Coordinates of C-alpha atoms in Angstrom, one line a residue:
M1 CA -97.5 -71.8 15.6
T2 CA -95.2 -68.9 15.6
A3 CA -92.2 -68.6 18.0
L4 CA -92.3 -66.0 20.7
S5 CA -88.6 -65.8 20.9
P6 CA -85.6 -66.8 18.7
T7 CA -84.8 -69.8 20.8
M8 CA -88.3 -71.3 21.1
Q9 CA -89.0 -74.5 19.3
D10 CA -92.0 -75.9 21.2
G11 CA -94.2 -75.1 24.3
V12 CA -96.9 -76.1 26.7
I13 CA -100.3 -74.5 26.7
A14 CA -100.8 -73.5 30.3
G15 CA -104.5 -72.8 29.8
W16 CA -107.1 -71.5 27.4
L17 CA -108.7 -68.0 28.0
V18 CA -111.3 -68.5 25.3
S19 CA -113.8 -71.3 24.4
E20 CA -115.1 -72.8 21.2
G21 CA -117.8 -70.6 19.7
Q22 CA -116.4 -67.5 21.2
A23 CA -115.8 -64.4 19.0
V24 CA -112.4 -62.9 19.0
K25 CA -110.6 -60.0 17.5
P26 CA -107.0 -59.4 16.6
G27 CA -104.8 -59.1 19.7
D28 CA -107.2 -60.9 22.0
A29 CA -105.4 -63.3 24.3
L30 CA -106.4 -66.9 23.3
C31 CA -104.3 -68.9 25.8
E32 CA -101.2 -68.8 28.0
I33 CA -98.0 -70.3 26.9
E34 CA -95.3 -71.3 29.4
T35 CA -91.7 -71.1 28.1
D36 CA -88.3 -71.6 29.6
K37 CA -88.2 -68.0 30.8
A38 CA -91.8 -66.8 31.3
T39 CA -95.5 -67.4 30.9
M40 CA -96.9 -65.3 28.0
P41 CA -100.3 -64.8 26.4
Y42 CA -100.8 -66.0 22.8
E43 CA -102.8 -63.5 20.8
S44 CA -105.3 -64.0 18.1
P45 CA -103.9 -63.1 14.6
R46 CA -107.3 -62.2 13.2
A47 CA -111.0 -61.6 13.9
G48 CA -113.5 -64.5 13.8
T49 CA -115.0 -67.3 15.9
I50 CA -113.1 -70.1 17.6
L51 CA -114.4 -73.1 15.6
K52 CA -112.2 -75.7 17.3
I53 CA -109.5 -75.9 20.0
T54 CA -107.2 -78.8 18.9
A55 CA -104.6 -78.6 21.7
L56 CA -105.9 -79.0 25.3
A57 CA -104.5 -77.2 28.3
G58 CA -101.3 -78.9 29.4
A59 CA -100.4 -80.1 25.9
R60 CA -97.0 -79.7 24.4
A61 CA -97.0 -78.3 20.8
A62 CA -94.2 -77.5 18.4
V63 CA -93.7 -74.4 16.4
G64 CA -95.9 -74.8 13.3
E65 CA -98.5 -77.1 14.9
T66 CA -102.2 -76.0 15.0
I67 CA -103.7 -75.4 18.3
A68 CA -107.0 -73.8 17.2
V69 CA -109.0 -72.9 14.2
I70 CA -110.7 -69.5 13.6
G71 CA -113.3 -69.0 11.0
K72 CA -116.9 -67.8 10.3
P73 CA -119.6 -68.4 12.9
G74 CA -121.3 -71.8 12.3
E75 CA -118.7 -73.0 9.9
D76 CA -117.8 -76.7 10.1
W77 CA -114.1 -76.8 10.7
Q78 CA -113.9 -80.6 10.0
S79 CA -115.2 -80.2 6.5
V80 CA -112.6 -77.6 5.8
V81 CA -109.5 -79.0 7.6
P82 CA -110.3 -82.6 8.4
A83 CA -106.6 -83.6 8.8
I84 CA -105.8 -81.6 11.9
P85 CA -105.4 -84.0 14.9
A86 CA -106.1 -82.9 18.4
I87 CA -103.1 -82.3 20.7
T88 CA -104.4 -83.8 23.9
A89 CA -101.5 -84.7 26.1
I90 CA -97.9 -84.4 27.0
P91 CA -95.6 -87.1 25.7
A92 CA -94.3 -89.4 28.4
L93 CA -90.6 -88.4 27.9
T94 CA -89.8 -88.4 31.6
A95 CA -90.8 -90.1 34.7
I96 CA -94.5 -89.3 35.6
P97 CA -95.6 -89.4 39.3
A98 CA -97.5 -92.5 40.2
T99 CA -100.7 -90.4 40.9
S100 CA -101.0 -89.4 37.2
S101 CA -101.3 -91.2 33.9
A102 CA -99.5 -90.3 30.7
L103 CA -101.4 -90.2 27.5
P104 CA -99.5 -90.6 24.2
A105 CA -99.1 -87.4 22.2
L106 CA -100.6 -87.4 18.7
E107 CA -98.5 -86.1 15.9
A108 CA -99.6 -82.8 14.5
G109 CA -98.2 -80.8 11.8
P110 CA -99.0 -77.4 10.2
V111 CA -101.9 -77.8 7.8
P112 CA -102.6 -75.1 5.1
L113 CA -106.1 -73.8 5.6
P114 CA -108.1 -72.1 2.9
A115 CA -109.7 -68.7 3.6
P116 CA -111.7 -67.7 5.5
V117 CA -110.7 -70.3 8.0
I118 CA -107.1 -70.1 9.4
A119 CA -105.0 -72.3 11.7
V120 CA -103.8 -70.4 14.8
P121 CA -100.2 -71.4 15.3
S122 CA -99.4 -72.9 18.6
A123 CA -97.1 -71.3 21.0
P124 CA -93.7 -72.5 22.1
A125 CA -93.3 -75.3 24.5
A126 CA -94.0 -74.6 28.0
V127 CA -91.2 -75.0 30.4
P128 CA -91.7 -77.1 33.5
P129 CA -90.9 -75.8 36.9
L130 CA -87.1 -75.6 37.4
N131 CA -85.4 -78.6 38.9
E132 CA -88.3 -80.8 37.9
P133 CA -89.0 -83.4 35.2
A134 CA -89.1 -81.9 31.7
F135 CA -92.8 -82.0 31.2
P136 CA -95.6 -81.5 33.8
S137 CA -98.2 -84.2 34.5
L138 CA -101.8 -83.5 33.9
G139 CA -102.5 -85.4 37.1
P140 CA -105.8 -86.6 38.5
S141 CA -109.0 -84.6 38.1
L142 CA -109.6 -81.9 40.7
P143 CA -112.8 -81.4 42.7
A144 CA -115.4 -79.2 41.2
S145 CA -114.8 -76.6 43.9
T146 CA -111.1 -76.3 42.9
P147 CA -110.3 -72.8 41.4
P148 CA -109.1 -72.6 37.8
S149 CA -105.3 -73.2 37.7
S150 CA -102.5 -73.9 35.4
P151 CA -101.0 -77.5 35.0
L152 CA -97.8 -76.4 36.6
A153 CA -99.5 -74.8 39.6
R154 CA -101.5 -78.0 40.1
K155 CA -98.3 -80.1 39.9
L156 CA -96.4 -77.8 42.4
A157 CA -99.4 -77.9 44.8
R158 CA -99.6 -81.7 44.7
E159 CA -95.9 -82.0 45.4
R160 CA -95.9 -79.4 48.2
G161 CA -99.1 -80.7 49.8
I162 CA -101.0 -77.5 49.2
D163 CA -104.8 -77.3 48.7
L164 CA -105.4 -75.0 45.7
R165 CA -108.6 -73.8 47.3
S166 CA -106.5 -72.1 49.9
L167 CA -104.6 -70.0 47.3
R168 CA -105.5 -66.7 45.7
G169 CA -104.9 -66.7 42.0
T170 CA -103.2 -63.7 40.3
G171 CA -103.5 -65.0 36.8
P172 CA -106.2 -64.1 34.2
H173 CA -109.7 -64.3 35.7
G174 CA -108.3 -65.3 39.1
R175 CA -106.5 -68.3 37.8
V176 CA -103.9 -69.9 40.1
I177 CA -100.5 -69.9 38.3
R178 CA -97.0 -71.0 39.3
R179 CA -96.0 -67.9 41.2
D180 CA -99.1 -68.2 43.5
V181 CA -98.0 -71.6 44.9
P182 CA -95.9 -71.1 48.1
S183 CA -92.5 -72.7 48.2
A184 CA -92.1 -75.9 50.3
G185 CA -91.5 -75.3 54.0
S186 CA -93.5 -72.1 54.0
V187 CA -96.9 -73.9 54.4
V188 CA -98.2 -76.8 56.4
P189 CA -99.2 -79.7 54.3
S190 CA -103.0 -80.1 54.0
T191 CA -105.2 -83.0 53.3
F192 CA -104.9 -82.2 49.6
G193 CA -102.9 -84.7 47.7
G194 CA -103.1 -87.3 50.5
E195 CA -101.0 -85.4 53.1
S196 CA -102.5 -85.2 56.5
S197 CA -102.8 -81.7 58.0
T198 CA -101.5 -83.2 61.3
A199 CA -98.2 -84.4 59.6
T200 CA -95.3 -84.5 62.0
H201 CA -92.4 -82.1 61.9
A202 CA -90.2 -84.8 60.5
D203 CA -92.7 -85.5 57.8
R204 CA -92.8 -81.9 56.8
G205 CA -89.0 -81.7 56.8
A206 CA -88.8 -84.7 54.4
V207 CA -91.3 -83.1 52.1
A208 CA -89.4 -79.8 52.1
A209 CA -86.1 -81.6 51.5
R210 CA -87.5 -83.3 48.4
T211 CA -89.2 -80.3 47.0
T212 CA -86.5 -77.7 47.5
G213 CA -83.9 -79.4 45.4
G214 CA -82.9 -82.1 47.9
R215 CA -82.1 -85.3 46.0
L216 CA -81.3 -88.8 47.2
R217 CA -77.9 -90.0 46.1
G218 CA -78.3 -92.1 42.9
D219 CA -81.2 -90.0 41.6
R220 CA -81.1 -89.3 37.8
V221 CA -83.1 -86.1 37.2
P222 CA -84.1 -85.2 33.7
I223 CA -82.9 -81.7 32.7
S224 CA -85.4 -78.9 32.5
K225 CA -86.0 -76.8 29.3
M226 CA -84.1 -73.9 30.9
R227 CA -81.1 -76.1 31.7
S228 CA -81.2 -77.5 28.1
I229 CA -81.1 -74.0 26.6
I230 CA -78.3 -72.8 29.0
A231 CA -76.3 -75.9 28.1
G232 CA -76.8 -75.3 24.4
R233 CA -76.0 -71.6 24.3
L234 CA -73.1 -71.5 26.7
G235 CA -71.7 -74.8 25.3
T236 CA -71.7 -73.2 21.9
S237 CA -70.2 -70.0 23.2
W238 CA -67.3 -71.8 24.9
T239 CA -66.5 -74.1 22.0
Q240 CA -66.9 -71.6 19.1
A241 CA -65.7 -68.3 20.7
P242 CA -62.0 -68.4 21.6
H243 CA -62.1 -67.0 25.1
F244 CA -59.2 -65.1 26.7
F245 CA -59.2 -63.2 30.0
V246 CA -57.8 -60.0 31.5
R247 CA -58.0 -59.2 35.2
A248 CA -57.5 -56.2 37.5
A249 CA -57.9 -55.3 41.2
V250 CA -60.0 -52.2 41.7
D251 CA -59.9 -49.7 44.6
M252 CA -63.6 -49.3 45.4
E253 CA -63.3 -46.7 48.1
K254 CA -64.6 -43.6 46.1
L255 CA -67.4 -45.5 44.4
L256 CA -68.7 -47.0 47.7
D257 CA -68.5 -43.5 49.3
L258 CA -70.4 -42.0 46.4
R259 CA -73.0 -44.7 46.6
A260 CA -73.4 -44.1 50.4
S261 CA -73.8 -40.4 49.7
V262 CA -76.5 -41.0 47.0
N263 CA -78.4 -43.4 49.2
A264 CA -78.4 -41.1 52.3
G265 CA -82.1 -40.6 53.2
R266 CA -83.4 -42.8 50.5
D267 CA -86.1 -45.4 51.3
R268 CA -84.8 -47.8 48.7
P269 CA -81.0 -47.6 48.2
V270 CA -79.5 -47.6 44.7
G271 CA -77.7 -50.9 44.2
L272 CA -74.0 -51.2 43.3
N273 CA -74.8 -53.0 40.1
A274 CA -76.5 -49.9 38.7
F275 CA -73.3 -47.8 39.3
V276 CA -71.2 -50.5 37.7
M277 CA -73.5 -50.7 34.7
R278 CA -73.4 -47.0 34.1
L279 CA -69.6 -46.9 34.3
V280 CA -69.3 -49.9 32.0
A281 CA -71.5 -48.0 29.5
A282 CA -69.1 -45.1 29.7
A283 CA -66.2 -47.4 29.0
L284 CA -68.0 -49.1 26.1
E285 CA -68.5 -45.7 24.5
R286 CA -64.8 -45.2 24.4
H287 CA -64.2 -48.8 23.2
P288 CA -66.9 -49.7 20.6
I289 CA -65.2 -52.9 19.6
I290 CA -66.0 -54.4 23.1
N291 CA -69.6 -53.6 22.3
A292 CA -69.6 -55.5 19.0
S293 CA -70.8 -58.9 17.8
W294 CA -69.4 -61.6 15.6
E295 CA -71.6 -62.4 12.7
G296 CA -69.5 -64.9 10.7
D297 CA -68.7 -62.7 7.7
A298 CA -68.8 -59.4 9.5
I299 CA -68.5 -57.7 12.9
R300 CA -71.5 -55.7 13.9
Y301 CA -71.0 -52.6 16.0
R302 CA -73.9 -52.2 18.4
P303 CA -75.5 -48.8 18.4
A304 CA -76.1 -48.7 22.2
A305 CA -74.8 -50.2 25.4
D306 CA -77.5 -52.8 26.0
I307 CA -76.2 -54.4 29.2
G308 CA -77.4 -57.6 30.7
L309 CA -77.1 -58.7 34.3
A310 CA -77.0 -62.5 35.0
V311 CA -79.7 -63.3 37.6
A312 CA -79.8 -66.7 39.3
L313 CA -83.0 -68.6 39.4
E314 CA -83.9 -71.9 40.9
G315 CA -82.3 -74.4 38.5
G316 CA -80.9 -71.9 36.0
L317 CA -80.4 -68.2 35.2
V318 CA -81.7 -65.4 33.1
T319 CA -80.1 -62.2 31.8
P320 CA -82.5 -59.2 31.9
V321 CA -81.2 -56.4 29.7
V322 CA -81.2 -52.6 30.5
R323 CA -81.2 -50.9 27.1
A324 CA -79.1 -47.9 26.2
C325 CA -77.4 -47.5 29.6
E326 CA -75.2 -44.7 28.2
R327 CA -78.2 -42.5 28.0
K328 CA -79.6 -43.2 31.5
G329 CA -78.7 -42.0 35.0
V330 CA -77.8 -44.4 37.8
E331 CA -81.2 -44.0 39.5
E332 CA -83.1 -44.8 36.3
I333 CA -80.9 -47.8 35.6
D334 CA -81.4 -49.0 39.2
A335 CA -85.2 -48.7 39.0
E336 CA -85.4 -50.4 35.6
L337 CA -83.1 -53.2 36.8
A338 CA -85.1 -53.8 40.0
D339 CA -88.3 -54.2 38.0
L340 CA -86.6 -56.6 35.5
V341 CA -85.0 -58.7 38.2
A342 CA -88.3 -59.0 40.2
R343 CA -90.2 -60.1 37.1
A344 CA -87.5 -62.4 36.1
R345 CA -87.8 -64.3 39.4
K346 CA -91.5 -64.6 38.8
G347 CA -91.0 -65.8 35.2
L348 CA -92.8 -62.8 33.8
L349 CA -90.2 -61.3 31.4
S350 CA -91.0 -61.1 27.7
P351 CA -88.3 -62.4 25.3
E352 CA -87.1 -59.0 24.2
E353 CA -86.3 -58.2 27.9
Y354 CA -83.8 -60.9 28.3
S355 CA -82.2 -61.2 24.8
E356 CA -79.7 -59.5 22.6
A357 CA -77.5 -58.0 25.3
S358 CA -74.4 -56.3 23.7
F359 CA -72.4 -56.8 27.0
T360 CA -73.1 -58.8 30.1
I361 CA -72.2 -58.5 33.8
S362 CA -72.0 -61.4 36.2
N363 CA -71.7 -60.6 39.9
L364 CA -70.9 -63.3 42.4
G365 CA -69.6 -61.0 45.0
S366 CA -72.6 -61.3 47.2
S367 CA -71.8 -65.0 47.4
G368 CA -68.4 -64.3 48.7
V369 CA -66.6 -65.3 45.5
E370 CA -63.4 -63.2 45.3
E371 CA -62.6 -63.8 41.7
F372 CA -63.9 -65.9 38.7
T373 CA -64.1 -66.0 35.0
A374 CA -67.4 -66.0 33.1
I375 CA -68.5 -67.5 29.8
I376 CA -69.4 -65.0 27.1
N377 CA -73.2 -64.6 26.6
P378 CA -74.0 -64.5 22.9
P379 CA -74.4 -62.4 20.8
G380 CA -72.1 -60.2 22.9
S381 CA -68.3 -60.5 22.6
A382 CA -67.4 -59.8 26.2
I383 CA -68.6 -60.3 29.7
L384 CA -67.5 -58.7 33.0
A385 CA -67.1 -60.9 36.2
L386 CA -67.4 -59.0 39.5
G387 CA -65.9 -60.5 42.7
A388 CA -66.6 -59.6 46.3
V389 CA -65.5 -56.3 47.8
S390 CA -63.1 -56.9 50.7
K391 CA -60.7 -54.9 52.8
E392 CA -57.1 -55.6 51.8
A393 CA -53.7 -54.2 52.7
V394 CA -52.5 -52.1 49.8
V395 CA -49.3 -50.2 49.2
R396 CA -49.8 -46.5 48.6
G397 CA -46.4 -44.8 48.1
D398 CA -44.4 -45.8 51.1
D399 CA -47.4 -46.7 53.3
I400 CA -49.5 -49.8 53.7
V401 CA -53.2 -48.9 54.0
A402 CA -56.5 -50.8 54.2
R403 CA -58.6 -50.3 51.1
R404 CA -61.9 -51.9 50.0
M405 CA -60.9 -53.8 46.8
M406 CA -62.7 -55.7 44.1
R407 CA -61.3 -58.1 41.5
I408 CA -62.8 -57.9 38.1
T409 CA -62.2 -60.1 35.0
V410 CA -63.2 -59.4 31.4
S411 CA -63.7 -62.5 29.2
S412 CA -63.4 -61.6 25.5
D413 CA -64.1 -63.3 22.1
H414 CA -60.7 -63.2 20.3
R415 CA -62.5 -63.4 16.9
V416 CA -63.7 -59.8 17.6
I417 CA -61.5 -58.4 20.3
D418 CA -57.7 -58.4 20.4
G419 CA -55.7 -58.6 23.5
A420 CA -54.5 -55.0 23.4
A421 CA -58.2 -53.8 22.9
A422 CA -59.3 -55.8 25.9
A423 CA -56.5 -54.5 28.1
S424 CA -57.2 -50.9 27.1
F425 CA -60.9 -51.4 27.9
L426 CA -60.1 -52.9 31.3
S427 CA -57.7 -50.1 32.1
D428 CA -60.3 -47.4 31.4
L429 CA -63.0 -49.3 33.3
K430 CA -60.7 -49.7 36.3
A431 CA -60.0 -45.9 36.2
L432 CA -63.7 -45.1 36.0
L433 CA -64.6 -47.4 38.9
E434 CA -61.8 -45.8 41.0
E435 CA -62.8 -42.2 39.9
P436 CA -66.5 -42.6 39.3
A437 CA -67.2 -38.9 39.0
R438 CA -65.4 -39.0 35.6
G439 CA -68.0 -41.4 34.2
L440 CA -71.2 -40.2 35.9
L441 CA -71.0 -36.5 35.3

C-alpha cells in the first residue's frame, strides 16, 4: 500500500468498486479509502485483471499491506503469491456495539510479487466518524433490498435509527456514504435498527443526545484517528517550537466599510476572512522570514503565501489551504475558500488541499472570543489568531470615539523568527488592516 498523504500510516477500505475477474487499466478507481480527513479513491497502478481481493470492505490495512492482486486473465494468484493472507476484519481495539461481532484481524505484510502479477498496495487507514470509537463495526448483515453503502454510513444509520433504504446515495454507483446520513435529531427514528417509528419525543431526545456528542458522566471514549493526529502534530509543535506571542488591537472601521461596499448588491457576500488572507499575504511579501519553515539544518523560505484557515469539524479540525494568495484578488480567494471549507466539512478534501500551509489563520471571532493565542501549525513558523470585532471607546487625539476593534495575536517559532521580526510584521499587518487600500490595490 502507498500512503495518500505524508501522515497516513494505515486506513479502512470503505468499499470496493471492482470485483475479482474484472479488467482494469491504470488510473481506474479500485476502492474507496477513508482517512482522517477525507474519503478518497484508490487507483490501479497498472493494467490487468483483478485476480484476488485480499482485503474486504471495512477492513483496516497498513501502508505496505496487500489488498488485491492484479495479473493476467486466468492466472492462479495462489500459485504465484501463496503467502498473502486475507484482511477480513477490523481489529477489536475499541468497544464494539452489542449488535455486532468483532473478528480478529489477520497479520498481513508486503509480499514481493514476481512479474507479471503485482500486489496492489492498500490505502491508508480509514478514519471512523468523529467523536466515535476508533474503528467502525461491520455490524449485522443487511437485508437484500438495502442499497450499497459504506461501513461508516451503515454504522451511523444504525446509531441514528435511520433506514438506509430511505436515503439517496451520492457515492460511486449510487452508494450511500457518510455524508448522506442525516444528523441525529433531523430525522424520526424508523423501524431500522430496532427503533420504533412511533418512538416518543423523549426517546428521540435521548437518541439525539447520545449521537450528537452527548456523553454520560464517567464515559471513557476512545480517541478518533483525527484527534490522534491533531494531538501528535500540535503536541510536537508546542514542545519542539519555542513559541512567543505579539499582540495588537486593530481599528477595523475602514476594512469593514470596504467589505460592505464590495458586497453591495452581491448575492453571496465576500467573507471577512478573504480580506484578511489577502492583506496577510501582502504583509508576508514584505517579511519573508514570517513565511519560512524550520528544517533542522536550514531555514526554507517559501516561494508563495500558501495560507491555511483553521476550520472546525465535529470532533476535530482541518486547515484547507489557499495557494499563492499574493497573486489572487479578494473575490477569487473567497470563492476558493468557500469551496474548500464546504468540501472540508463533507470530508472530501484531498491531502494536498489541507497540507503544507506556509502561514495559518485561526478565527474564533464568530464564537465571541475577544483574544486568544494559537499553536503554530507545522511546517509554518507563525499563526495569526483573530478575535471578535466589537465596539470600543478609543482615544483619538483629545476625543473619545466608538470604533469597531479587533484584537490579533501572532504566535511565532523563535527558532526561525526573532522578536523584532515578529513585531515588525505585526506592525505592518495592523497598518494594512487599518488602511486596506494599501494592500489590495
